């Protein structure tokens, strides 16, 4: 939402809602900027939070992307070299440069300079591998060492360094999965009715058409990462150059893809909350209060009233009437364990991911196949050995008569 344009596809807050209270960090970055990072977001947001506190107001962070929210809660990010702002020349982003290399080569370089981080990051995750290499090149210290230093600071813990603000209050709005899926599908339909296709066509024509023609389209950086843009790529580049029937099929394909990826993203965000906030031990994990939003007819009773009570309690420095969400976790679980499944030729990071992989259909299929091959091999070996067996009592050193 920081980028100008694509207001419908990014579900930006409406002008009517913005008039109800002051909003920040919306539509201020040029869409052609491809190197806007979470560090840039954090630096601007932290300054705004200080400004809001100075006016004796309470800043409310709305998300969204939990990774960005974490950057405001904890000291977890690493600022590398400052960008050259005094010059108008294009500044090359080292991380983007590194991402152009082959995944194998990238991971090999990281193993040489930071074996601990190389073991924690999946070899195919080029963005994370490239970021760790960038940190080492520009800071001169392994990425893993800097993270350890943050965690060992007073108030630090498993999620990183100390909390930036002493009393954060997290409200987690969650709904029944079936209800949420239905709501997200309707949201896509509403976006189409609001003019989504016209917005995408206009944006494609102004910012993307030339890149496509020069075969330098990049859906990994900047606003082009937004859910909804790449899903309609085929439709946009073929519109007007194919039959109406083909165009209609590509449009439906894009709509269904958008609905699927939106639902998948919502699941991933809920999983992030559970794994990062609710299943992490440590003194620096703030309380999370769950609010059930499945039944919108009960918004006042289930959401608004308890949320106001919780926030008011925090402001007054007393215990909220509601209890924070608690989830069981295994204190011995290693989220960064590194295993190689030779059967499936895959690298698995994390104990839970390994357990899930060993139960997966693909792994069990490969396991069953290997056992069949081993059984066949043993049977063939047994048959071969039985054919070579000599008669009982025969001295093999004597010639046969």
mmCIF file of C-alpha atoms in Angstrom:
data_model
loop_
_atom_site.group_PDB
_atom_site.id
_atom_site.type_symbol
_atom_site.label_atom_id
_atom_site.label_comp_id
_atom_site.label_asym_id
_atom_site.label_seq_id
_atom_site.Cartn_x
_atom_site.Cartn_y
_atom_site.Cartn_z
ATOM 1 C CA UNK A 1 0.000 0.000 0.000
ATOM 2 C CA UNK A 2 3.002 2.323 0.173
ATOM 3 C CA UNK A 3 3.101 2.478 -3.648
ATOM 4 C CA UNK A 4 1.120 4.989 -5.686
ATOM 5 C CA UNK A 5 -1.488 3.347 -7.879
ATOM 6 C CA UNK A 6 -3.206 -0.056 -7.862
ATOM 7 C CA UNK A 7 -5.547 1.153 -5.127
ATOM 8 C CA UNK A 8 -8.129 -1.563 -5.830
ATOM 9 C CA UNK A 9 -5.785 -4.534 -6.096
ATOM 10 C CA UNK A 10 -3.968 -3.551 -2.882
ATOM 11 C CA UNK A 11 -7.249 -2.920 -1.025
ATOM 12 C CA UNK A 12 -6.237 0.528 0.165
ATOM 13 C CA UNK A 13 -8.352 2.181 2.794
ATOM 14 C CA UNK A 14 -11.017 4.346 1.153
ATOM 15 C CA UNK A 15 -10.850 8.172 1.178
ATOM 16 C CA UNK A 16 -14.041 8.150 3.266
ATOM 17 C CA UNK A 17 -12.401 5.993 5.940
ATOM 18 C CA UNK A 18 -9.219 8.076 5.828
ATOM 19 C CA UNK A 19 -11.270 11.127 6.759
ATOM 20 C CA UNK A 20 -12.354 9.447 10.013
ATOM 21 C CA UNK A 21 -8.815 9.530 11.428
ATOM 22 C CA UNK A 22 -5.383 10.420 10.126
ATOM 23 C CA UNK A 23 -3.602 7.716 8.100
ATOM 24 C CA UNK A 24 0.083 7.428 7.220
ATOM 25 C CA UNK A 25 2.347 5.392 4.919
ATOM 26 C CA UNK A 26 -0.127 5.149 2.026
ATOM 27 C CA UNK A 27 0.609 5.924 -1.657
ATOM 28 C CA UNK A 28 3.890 7.797 -1.289
ATOM 29 C CA UNK A 29 6.425 5.597 -3.158
ATOM 30 C CA UNK A 30 6.840 5.810 -6.941
ATOM 31 C CA UNK A 31 5.742 2.456 -8.466
ATOM 32 C CA UNK A 32 8.920 2.308 -10.573
ATOM 33 C CA UNK A 33 11.060 2.148 -7.416
ATOM 34 C CA UNK A 34 12.063 -1.514 -7.112
ATOM 35 C CA UNK A 35 14.399 -1.396 -4.112
ATOM 36 C CA UNK A 36 12.040 -0.137 -1.395
ATOM 37 C CA UNK A 37 12.701 -2.484 1.533
ATOM 38 C CA UNK A 38 11.372 -3.313 4.971
ATOM 39 C CA UNK A 39 14.261 -1.248 6.387
ATOM 40 C CA UNK A 40 12.987 1.816 4.484
ATOM 41 C CA UNK A 41 9.500 1.110 5.828
ATOM 42 C CA UNK A 42 10.739 0.727 9.395
ATOM 43 C CA UNK A 43 12.791 3.922 9.370
ATOM 44 C CA UNK A 44 9.891 6.058 8.151
ATOM 45 C CA UNK A 45 7.330 4.337 10.384
ATOM 46 C CA UNK A 46 9.446 4.627 13.542
ATOM 47 C CA UNK A 47 9.854 8.373 12.954
ATOM 48 C CA UNK A 48 6.075 8.701 12.522
ATOM 49 C CA UNK A 49 5.415 6.690 15.699
ATOM 50 C CA UNK A 50 7.679 9.071 17.643
ATOM 51 C CA UNK A 51 5.811 12.021 16.140
ATOM 52 C CA UNK A 52 2.440 10.532 17.139
ATOM 53 C CA UNK A 53 3.636 9.824 20.699
ATOM 54 C CA UNK A 54 4.959 13.393 20.935
ATOM 55 C CA UNK A 55 1.405 14.642 20.286
ATOM 56 C CA UNK A 56 0.126 12.391 23.107
ATOM 57 C CA UNK A 57 -1.677 10.126 20.653
ATOM 58 C CA UNK A 58 -1.630 6.332 20.277
ATOM 59 C CA UNK A 59 -0.212 4.903 17.036
ATOM 60 C CA UNK A 60 -2.171 1.960 15.602
ATOM 61 C CA UNK A 61 -0.323 -0.337 13.204
ATOM 62 C CA UNK A 62 -2.707 -2.106 10.823
ATOM 63 C CA UNK A 63 -1.623 -5.170 8.858
ATOM 64 C CA UNK A 64 -1.224 -6.821 6.704
ATOM 65 C CA UNK A 65 2.242 -8.082 6.308
ATOM 66 C CA UNK A 66 3.409 -9.450 9.651
ATOM 67 C CA UNK A 67 7.090 -9.299 8.690
ATOM 68 C CA UNK A 68 6.789 -5.515 8.452
ATOM 69 C CA UNK A 69 4.952 -5.359 11.776
ATOM 70 C CA UNK A 70 7.712 -7.386 13.425
ATOM 71 C CA UNK A 71 10.247 -4.821 12.211
ATOM 72 C CA UNK A 72 8.430 -2.217 14.324
ATOM 73 C CA UNK A 73 8.051 -4.399 17.410
ATOM 74 C CA UNK A 74 11.586 -5.785 17.752
ATOM 75 C CA UNK A 75 15.117 -4.800 16.996
ATOM 76 C CA UNK A 76 15.513 -7.413 14.261
ATOM 77 C CA UNK A 77 16.596 -5.661 11.072
ATOM 78 C CA UNK A 78 20.080 -4.779 9.945
ATOM 79 C CA UNK A 79 20.761 -1.515 8.145
ATOM 80 C CA UNK A 80 23.596 -1.879 5.666
ATOM 81 C CA UNK A 81 25.276 1.011 3.847
ATOM 82 C CA UNK A 82 23.188 4.134 3.484
ATOM 83 C CA UNK A 83 21.925 4.738 -0.031
ATOM 84 C CA UNK A 84 23.530 7.597 -1.877
ATOM 85 C CA UNK A 85 20.738 10.132 -1.630
ATOM 86 C CA UNK A 86 22.830 13.138 -2.606
ATOM 87 C CA UNK A 87 23.200 11.982 -6.195
ATOM 88 C CA UNK A 88 20.596 11.568 -8.887
ATOM 89 C CA UNK A 89 22.443 8.616 -10.381
ATOM 90 C CA UNK A 90 20.782 5.203 -10.173
ATOM 91 C CA UNK A 91 22.090 3.346 -7.137
ATOM 92 C CA UNK A 92 22.651 -0.354 -7.787
ATOM 93 C CA UNK A 93 21.149 -2.603 -5.130
ATOM 94 C CA UNK A 94 23.759 -5.251 -4.268
ATOM 95 C CA UNK A 95 21.075 -7.699 -3.145
ATOM 96 C CA UNK A 96 19.334 -7.468 -6.524
ATOM 97 C CA UNK A 97 22.693 -8.007 -8.235
ATOM 98 C CA UNK A 98 23.343 -11.135 -6.173
ATOM 99 C CA UNK A 99 19.890 -12.520 -6.952
ATOM 100 C CA UNK A 100 20.889 -12.734 -10.602
ATOM 101 C CA UNK A 101 23.355 -15.518 -9.738
ATOM 102 C CA UNK A 102 22.534 -19.212 -9.770
ATOM 103 C CA UNK A 103 21.035 -20.552 -6.510
ATOM 104 C CA UNK A 104 23.788 -23.148 -6.117
ATOM 105 C CA UNK A 105 26.532 -20.554 -6.530
ATOM 106 C CA UNK A 106 24.816 -18.149 -4.135
ATOM 107 C CA UNK A 107 24.488 -20.773 -1.421
ATOM 108 C CA UNK A 108 28.092 -21.921 -1.964
ATOM 109 C CA UNK A 109 29.308 -18.353 -1.349
ATOM 110 C CA UNK A 110 27.211 -18.080 1.802
ATOM 111 C CA UNK A 111 28.562 -21.384 3.159
ATOM 112 C CA UNK A 112 32.080 -20.000 2.799
ATOM 113 C CA UNK A 113 31.488 -16.786 4.763
ATOM 114 C CA UNK A 114 28.592 -17.708 7.098
ATOM 115 C CA UNK A 115 28.069 -21.481 7.417
ATOM 116 C CA UNK A 116 25.574 -21.043 10.274
ATOM 117 C CA UNK A 117 23.265 -18.845 8.201
ATOM 118 C CA UNK A 118 23.720 -21.126 5.192
ATOM 119 C CA UNK A 119 22.419 -24.016 7.292
ATOM 120 C CA UNK A 120 19.397 -21.980 8.433
ATOM 121 C CA UNK A 121 18.292 -20.672 5.029
ATOM 122 C CA UNK A 122 16.893 -22.905 2.318
ATOM 123 C CA UNK A 123 19.346 -23.104 -0.627
ATOM 124 C CA UNK A 124 16.596 -22.205 -3.105
ATOM 125 C CA UNK A 125 15.503 -19.082 -1.188
ATOM 126 C CA UNK A 126 17.594 -16.715 -3.302
ATOM 127 C CA UNK A 127 16.304 -13.572 -1.648
ATOM 128 C CA UNK A 128 17.301 -14.610 1.875
ATOM 129 C CA UNK A 129 20.638 -16.051 0.746
ATOM 130 C CA UNK A 130 21.395 -12.875 -1.216
ATOM 131 C CA UNK A 131 20.432 -10.707 1.759
ATOM 132 C CA UNK A 132 22.808 -12.580 4.076
ATOM 133 C CA UNK A 133 25.615 -12.217 1.553
ATOM 134 C CA UNK A 134 24.838 -8.508 1.185
ATOM 135 C CA UNK A 135 25.004 -8.057 4.980
ATOM 136 C CA UNK A 136 28.402 -9.760 5.123
ATOM 137 C CA UNK A 137 29.808 -7.789 2.173
ATOM 138 C CA UNK A 138 28.624 -4.404 3.422
ATOM 139 C CA UNK A 139 29.041 -4.887 7.187
ATOM 140 C CA UNK A 140 32.101 -7.145 7.216
ATOM 141 C CA UNK A 141 30.453 -9.393 9.832
ATOM 142 C CA UNK A 142 28.509 -12.633 9.260
ATOM 143 C CA UNK A 143 24.742 -12.146 9.317
ATOM 144 C CA UNK A 144 24.335 -14.877 11.963
ATOM 145 C CA UNK A 145 26.775 -13.113 14.304
ATOM 146 C CA UNK A 146 24.820 -9.851 14.134
ATOM 147 C CA UNK A 147 21.568 -11.695 14.894
ATOM 148 C CA UNK A 148 23.196 -13.374 17.909
ATOM 149 C CA UNK A 149 24.353 -9.977 19.164
ATOM 150 C CA UNK A 150 20.774 -8.648 18.920
ATOM 151 C CA UNK A 151 19.299 -11.636 20.760
ATOM 152 C CA UNK A 152 21.866 -11.362 23.556
ATOM 153 C CA UNK A 153 21.036 -7.726 24.282
ATOM 154 C CA UNK A 154 19.090 -7.049 27.481
ATOM 155 C CA UNK A 155 15.444 -7.860 26.768
ATOM 156 C CA UNK A 156 16.325 -9.891 23.683
ATOM 157 C CA UNK A 157 15.005 -13.357 22.939
ATOM 158 C CA UNK A 158 14.246 -15.927 20.218
ATOM 159 C CA UNK A 159 12.589 -13.375 17.939
ATOM 160 C CA UNK A 160 15.491 -10.946 18.036
ATOM 161 C CA UNK A 161 16.559 -7.959 20.041
ATOM 162 C CA UNK A 162 14.512 -6.180 22.724
ATOM 163 C CA UNK A 163 11.047 -4.795 22.099
ATOM 164 C CA UNK A 164 11.173 -1.218 20.813
ATOM 165 C CA UNK A 165 8.097 -0.161 22.789
ATOM 166 C CA UNK A 166 7.460 -1.328 26.379
ATOM 167 C CA UNK A 167 3.741 -2.198 26.203
ATOM 168 C CA UNK A 168 2.605 -3.296 22.748
ATOM 169 C CA UNK A 169 -0.914 -4.662 22.464
ATOM 170 C CA UNK A 170 -1.696 -7.050 19.604
ATOM 171 C CA UNK A 171 -5.281 -7.657 18.486
ATOM 172 C CA UNK A 172 -5.647 -10.679 16.179
ATOM 173 C CA UNK A 173 -8.850 -10.766 14.158
ATOM 174 C CA UNK A 174 -9.521 -14.327 13.040
ATOM 175 C CA UNK A 175 -12.437 -16.187 11.476
ATOM 176 C CA UNK A 176 -13.561 -19.710 10.725
ATOM 177 C CA UNK A 177 -11.635 -20.901 7.648
ATOM 178 C CA UNK A 178 -14.723 -21.645 5.535
ATOM 179 C CA UNK A 179 -16.197 -18.228 6.354
ATOM 180 C CA UNK A 180 -12.888 -16.507 5.621
ATOM 181 C CA UNK A 181 -12.514 -18.281 2.258
ATOM 182 C CA UNK A 182 -16.024 -17.251 1.230
ATOM 183 C CA UNK A 183 -15.366 -13.672 2.339
ATOM 184 C CA UNK A 184 -12.117 -13.498 0.357
ATOM 185 C CA UNK A 185 -13.768 -14.822 -2.807
ATOM 186 C CA UNK A 186 -16.461 -12.161 -2.476
ATOM 187 C CA UNK A 187 -13.774 -9.533 -1.988
ATOM 188 C CA UNK A 188 -12.250 -10.445 -5.360
ATOM 189 C CA UNK A 189 -15.699 -10.208 -6.976
ATOM 190 C CA UNK A 190 -16.193 -6.788 -5.366
ATOM 191 C CA UNK A 191 -12.770 -5.662 -6.649
ATOM 192 C CA UNK A 192 -13.766 -6.639 -10.194
ATOM 193 C CA UNK A 193 -17.018 -4.723 -9.822
ATOM 194 C CA UNK A 194 -15.084 -1.692 -8.561
ATOM 195 C CA UNK A 195 -12.979 -1.531 -11.745
ATOM 196 C CA UNK A 196 -10.038 -3.850 -11.099
ATOM 197 C CA UNK A 197 -9.466 -4.723 -14.769
ATOM 198 C CA UNK A 198 -9.411 -1.075 -15.843
ATOM 199 C CA UNK A 199 -6.901 -0.314 -13.086
ATOM 200 C CA UNK A 200 -4.643 -3.208 -14.148
ATOM 201 C CA UNK A 201 -4.836 -2.294 -17.854
ATOM 202 C CA UNK A 202 -3.905 1.307 -17.142
ATOM 203 C CA UNK A 203 -1.038 0.314 -14.849
ATOM 204 C CA UNK A 204 0.240 -2.260 -17.342
ATOM 205 C CA UNK A 205 0.185 0.286 -20.159
ATOM 206 C CA UNK A 206 1.992 2.974 -18.159
ATOM 207 C CA UNK A 207 4.553 0.951 -16.208
ATOM 208 C CA UNK A 208 4.840 -2.601 -17.462
ATOM 209 C CA UNK A 209 4.310 -2.789 -21.226
ATOM 210 C CA UNK A 210 7.827 -1.632 -22.087
ATOM 211 C CA UNK A 211 9.410 -4.089 -19.645
ATOM 212 C CA UNK A 212 7.457 -6.971 -21.156
ATOM 213 C CA UNK A 213 8.508 -5.953 -24.685
ATOM 214 C CA UNK A 214 12.168 -5.932 -23.594
ATOM 215 C CA UNK A 215 11.785 -9.235 -21.703
ATOM 216 C CA UNK A 216 12.872 -7.706 -18.388
ATOM 217 C CA UNK A 217 9.665 -8.185 -16.434
ATOM 218 C CA UNK A 218 10.370 -8.715 -12.734
ATOM 219 C CA UNK A 219 7.650 -9.940 -10.383
ATOM 220 C CA UNK A 220 10.050 -10.300 -7.430
ATOM 221 C CA UNK A 221 10.583 -6.637 -6.519
ATOM 222 C CA UNK A 222 8.598 -3.479 -5.943
ATOM 223 C CA UNK A 223 4.896 -3.137 -6.535
ATOM 224 C CA UNK A 224 4.929 -5.956 -9.102
ATOM 225 C CA UNK A 225 5.116 -8.392 -6.167
ATOM 226 C CA UNK A 226 1.563 -7.378 -5.280
ATOM 227 C CA UNK A 227 -0.940 -10.206 -5.257
ATOM 228 C CA UNK A 228 -3.137 -9.803 -8.327
ATOM 229 C CA UNK A 229 -0.738 -8.313 -10.840
ATOM 230 C CA UNK A 230 1.159 -11.364 -12.052
ATOM 231 C CA UNK A 231 -2.033 -13.463 -11.902
ATOM 232 C CA UNK A 232 -3.414 -11.399 -14.812
ATOM 233 C CA UNK A 233 -0.116 -11.200 -16.731
ATOM 234 C CA UNK A 234 -1.134 -13.559 -19.558
ATOM 235 C CA UNK A 235 -4.471 -11.826 -19.963
ATOM 236 C CA UNK A 236 -2.926 -8.347 -20.076
ATOM 237 C CA UNK A 237 -0.143 -9.085 -22.565
ATOM 238 C CA UNK A 238 -2.421 -11.032 -24.939
ATOM 239 C CA UNK A 239 -5.457 -8.749 -24.809
ATOM 240 C CA UNK A 240 -6.209 -7.501 -28.319
ATOM 241 C CA UNK A 241 -3.882 -10.014 -29.980
ATOM 242 C CA UNK A 242 -5.903 -13.194 -29.444
ATOM 243 C CA UNK A 243 -9.470 -14.336 -30.037
ATOM 244 C CA UNK A 244 -12.243 -13.142 -27.695
ATOM 245 C CA UNK A 245 -12.715 -16.747 -26.567
ATOM 246 C CA UNK A 246 -9.047 -17.112 -25.606
ATOM 247 C CA UNK A 247 -9.075 -13.733 -23.878
ATOM 248 C CA UNK A 248 -12.159 -14.734 -21.876
ATOM 249 C CA UNK A 249 -10.490 -17.978 -20.806
ATOM 250 C CA UNK A 250 -7.326 -16.144 -19.716
ATOM 251 C CA UNK A 251 -9.450 -13.669 -17.773
ATOM 252 C CA UNK A 252 -11.237 -16.454 -15.894
ATOM 253 C CA UNK A 253 -7.898 -18.131 -15.254
ATOM 254 C CA UNK A 254 -6.595 -14.890 -13.739
ATOM 255 C CA UNK A 255 -9.695 -14.440 -11.557
ATOM 256 C CA UNK A 256 -9.492 -17.984 -10.189
ATOM 257 C CA UNK A 257 -5.739 -17.633 -9.620
ATOM 258 C CA UNK A 258 -6.311 -14.388 -7.698
ATOM 259 C CA UNK A 259 -8.913 -16.045 -5.469
ATOM 260 C CA UNK A 260 -6.649 -19.018 -4.782
ATOM 261 C CA UNK A 261 -3.518 -16.998 -4.018
ATOM 262 C CA UNK A 262 -5.508 -14.606 -1.778
ATOM 263 C CA UNK A 263 -6.841 -17.499 0.302
ATOM 264 C CA UNK A 264 -3.385 -19.068 0.434
ATOM 265 C CA UNK A 265 -1.868 -15.776 1.612
ATOM 266 C CA UNK A 266 -4.484 -15.441 4.387
ATOM 267 C CA UNK A 267 -3.632 -18.948 5.606
ATOM 268 C CA UNK A 268 0.054 -18.116 5.572
ATOM 269 C CA UNK A 269 -0.482 -14.950 7.606
ATOM 270 C CA UNK A 270 -2.521 -16.797 10.234
ATOM 271 C CA UNK A 271 0.179 -19.468 10.377
ATOM 272 C CA UNK A 272 2.764 -16.702 10.867
ATOM 273 C CA UNK A 273 0.837 -15.347 13.880
ATOM 274 C CA UNK A 274 0.578 -18.804 15.438
ATOM 275 C CA UNK A 275 4.223 -19.746 14.862
ATOM 276 C CA UNK A 276 5.926 -16.403 15.484
ATOM 277 C CA UNK A 277 3.787 -14.958 18.287
ATOM 278 C CA UNK A 278 1.891 -17.778 19.958
ATOM 279 C CA UNK A 279 4.359 -20.679 19.823
ATOM 280 C CA UNK A 280 7.554 -18.785 20.608
ATOM 281 C CA UNK A 281 8.898 -18.920 24.172
ATOM 282 C CA UNK A 282 10.719 -15.949 25.583
ATOM 283 C CA UNK A 283 10.223 -12.815 27.652
ATOM 284 C CA UNK A 284 9.955 -10.463 24.682
ATOM 285 C CA UNK A 285 6.818 -11.855 23.015
ATOM 286 C CA UNK A 286 3.897 -9.470 23.640
ATOM 287 C CA UNK A 287 0.406 -10.784 24.478
ATOM 288 C CA UNK A 288 -1.944 -11.486 21.565
ATOM 289 C CA UNK A 289 -5.685 -11.039 22.108
ATOM 290 C CA UNK A 290 -7.940 -12.963 19.735
ATOM 291 C CA UNK A 291 -11.140 -11.441 18.370
ATOM 292 C CA UNK A 292 -13.607 -13.703 16.546
ATOM 293 C CA UNK A 293 -14.949 -12.086 13.355
ATOM 294 C CA UNK A 294 -16.799 -15.007 11.734
ATOM 295 C CA UNK A 295 -20.254 -13.582 12.436
ATOM 296 C CA UNK A 296 -20.357 -9.957 11.316
ATOM 297 C CA UNK A 297 -23.816 -9.479 12.857
ATOM 298 C CA UNK A 298 -22.071 -9.797 16.249
ATOM 299 C CA UNK A 299 -19.360 -7.218 15.462
ATOM 300 C CA UNK A 300 -20.290 -4.985 18.418
ATOM 301 C CA UNK A 301 -20.316 -7.822 20.985
ATOM 302 C CA UNK A 302 -17.449 -9.986 19.667
ATOM 303 C CA UNK A 303 -15.038 -7.398 18.300
ATOM 304 C CA UNK A 304 -15.599 -3.725 19.014
ATOM 305 C CA UNK A 305 -16.560 -3.873 22.712
ATOM 306 C CA UNK A 306 -13.828 -6.334 23.841
ATOM 307 C CA UNK A 307 -11.202 -4.527 21.708
ATOM 308 C CA UNK A 308 -12.013 -1.188 23.346
ATOM 309 C CA UNK A 309 -11.874 -2.775 26.800
ATOM 310 C CA UNK A 310 -8.468 -4.345 26.094
ATOM 311 C CA UNK A 311 -6.947 -1.136 24.730
ATOM 312 C CA UNK A 312 -8.422 0.958 27.554
ATOM 313 C CA UNK A 313 -6.900 -1.423 30.102
ATOM 314 C CA UNK A 314 -3.477 -1.052 28.486
ATOM 315 C CA UNK A 315 -3.774 2.734 28.516
ATOM 316 C CA UNK A 316 -4.707 2.726 32.205
ATOM 317 C CA UNK A 317 -2.000 0.223 33.107
ATOM 318 C CA UNK A 318 -4.315 -2.511 34.409
ATOM 319 C CA UNK A 319 -4.926 -6.126 33.498
ATOM 320 C CA UNK A 320 -7.391 -6.492 30.578
ATOM 321 C CA UNK A 321 -10.583 -8.464 31.276
ATOM 322 C CA UNK A 322 -9.840 -10.748 28.306
ATOM 323 C CA UNK A 323 -7.094 -13.353 28.447
ATOM 324 C CA UNK A 324 -4.418 -13.487 25.721
ATOM 325 C CA UNK A 325 -4.387 -16.424 23.320
ATOM 326 C CA UNK A 326 -2.181 -19.300 24.462
ATOM 327 C CA UNK A 327 -0.906 -22.180 22.358
ATOM 328 C CA UNK A 328 1.160 -25.176 23.361
ATOM 329 C CA UNK A 329 4.642 -25.380 21.937
ATOM 330 C CA UNK A 330 7.600 -27.728 22.131
ATOM 331 C CA UNK A 331 10.433 -25.880 23.824
ATOM 332 C CA UNK A 332 12.917 -28.312 22.260
ATOM 333 C CA UNK A 333 11.654 -27.786 18.718
ATOM 334 C CA UNK A 334 14.364 -26.518 16.379
ATOM 335 C CA UNK A 335 12.853 -24.234 13.762
ATOM 336 C CA UNK A 336 16.208 -23.920 11.985
ATOM 337 C CA UNK A 337 17.268 -27.564 11.772
ATOM 338 C CA UNK A 338 18.724 -28.523 8.395
ATOM 339 C CA UNK A 339 17.970 -31.922 6.848
ATOM 340 C CA UNK A 340 18.381 -33.383 3.369
ATOM 341 C CA UNK A 341 15.860 -35.920 2.098
ATOM 342 C CA UNK A 342 17.908 -37.901 -0.398
ATOM 343 C CA UNK A 343 14.802 -39.806 -1.514
ATOM 344 C CA UNK A 344 13.025 -36.650 -2.654
ATOM 345 C CA UNK A 345 16.178 -34.596 -3.342
ATOM 346 C CA UNK A 346 14.947 -31.792 -1.074
ATOM 347 C CA UNK A 347 16.384 -29.664 1.713
ATOM 348 C CA UNK A 348 14.018 -29.290 4.673
ATOM 349 C CA UNK A 349 14.432 -26.508 7.260
ATOM 350 C CA UNK A 350 12.814 -26.968 10.693
ATOM 351 C CA UNK A 351 11.742 -29.949 12.823
ATOM 352 C CA UNK A 352 8.040 -29.440 12.149
ATOM 353 C CA UNK A 353 8.569 -29.100 8.397
ATOM 354 C CA UNK A 354 10.646 -32.314 8.435
ATOM 355 C CA UNK A 355 7.906 -34.188 10.303
ATOM 356 C CA UNK A 356 5.316 -32.918 7.810
ATOM 357 C CA UNK A 357 7.543 -33.895 4.879
ATOM 358 C CA UNK A 358 8.061 -37.455 6.118
ATOM 359 C CA UNK A 359 4.258 -37.827 6.269
ATOM 360 C CA UNK A 360 3.634 -36.262 2.860
ATOM 361 C CA UNK A 361 2.254 -38.249 -0.083
ATOM 362 C CA UNK A 362 5.273 -37.538 -2.279
ATOM 363 C CA UNK A 363 7.778 -38.746 0.336
ATOM 364 C CA UNK A 364 5.752 -41.867 1.134
ATOM 365 C CA UNK A 365 5.492 -42.583 -2.605
ATOM 366 C CA UNK A 366 9.277 -42.389 -3.005
ATOM 367 C CA UNK A 367 9.761 -44.497 0.132
ATOM 368 C CA UNK A 368 7.385 -47.183 -1.140
ATOM 369 C CA UNK A 369 9.134 -47.176 -4.524
ATOM 370 C CA UNK A 370 12.567 -47.594 -2.914
ATOM 371 C CA UNK A 371 11.350 -50.462 -0.743
ATOM 372 C CA UNK A 372 9.964 -52.237 -3.817
ATOM 373 C CA UNK A 373 13.308 -51.832 -5.580
ATOM 374 C CA UNK A 374 15.203 -53.091 -2.533
ATOM 375 C CA UNK A 375 12.887 -56.099 -2.244
ATOM 376 C CA UNK A 376 13.355 -56.890 -5.946
ATOM 377 C CA UNK A 377 17.115 -56.532 -5.577
ATOM 378 C CA UNK A 378 17.194 -58.913 -2.583
ATOM 379 C CA UNK A 379 15.033 -61.429 -4.419
ATOM 380 C CA UNK A 380 17.322 -61.325 -7.454
ATOM 381 C CA UNK A 381 20.390 -61.685 -5.253
ATOM 382 C CA UNK A 382 18.867 -64.670 -3.419
ATOM 383 C CA UNK A 383 17.970 -66.324 -6.710
ATOM 384 C CA UNK A 384 21.489 -65.764 -8.038
ATOM 385 C CA UNK A 385 23.078 -67.184 -4.895
ATOM 386 C CA UNK A 386 20.891 -70.310 -5.002
ATOM 387 C CA UNK A 387 22.078 -71.017 -8.557
ATOM 388 C CA UNK A 388 25.726 -70.849 -7.431
ATOM 389 C CA UNK A 389 25.275 -73.264 -4.510
ATOM 390 C CA UNK A 390 27.508 -76.354 -4.679
ATOM 391 C CA UNK A 391 26.334 -79.888 -3.752
ATOM 392 C CA UNK A 392 26.687 -80.789 -0.083
ATOM 393 C CA UNK A 393 29.904 -82.546 0.840
ATOM 394 C CA UNK A 394 31.619 -81.674 -2.448
ATOM 395 C CA UNK A 395 35.205 -80.443 -2.149
ATOM 396 C CA UNK A 396 35.362 -77.422 -4.406
ATOM 397 C CA UNK A 397 39.152 -77.749 -4.693
ATOM 398 C CA UNK A 398 38.888 -81.127 -6.470
ATOM 399 C CA UNK A 399 38.113 -81.442 -10.175
ATOM 400 C CA UNK A 400 34.639 -82.710 -10.969
ATOM 401 C CA UNK A 401 34.536 -86.165 -12.607
#
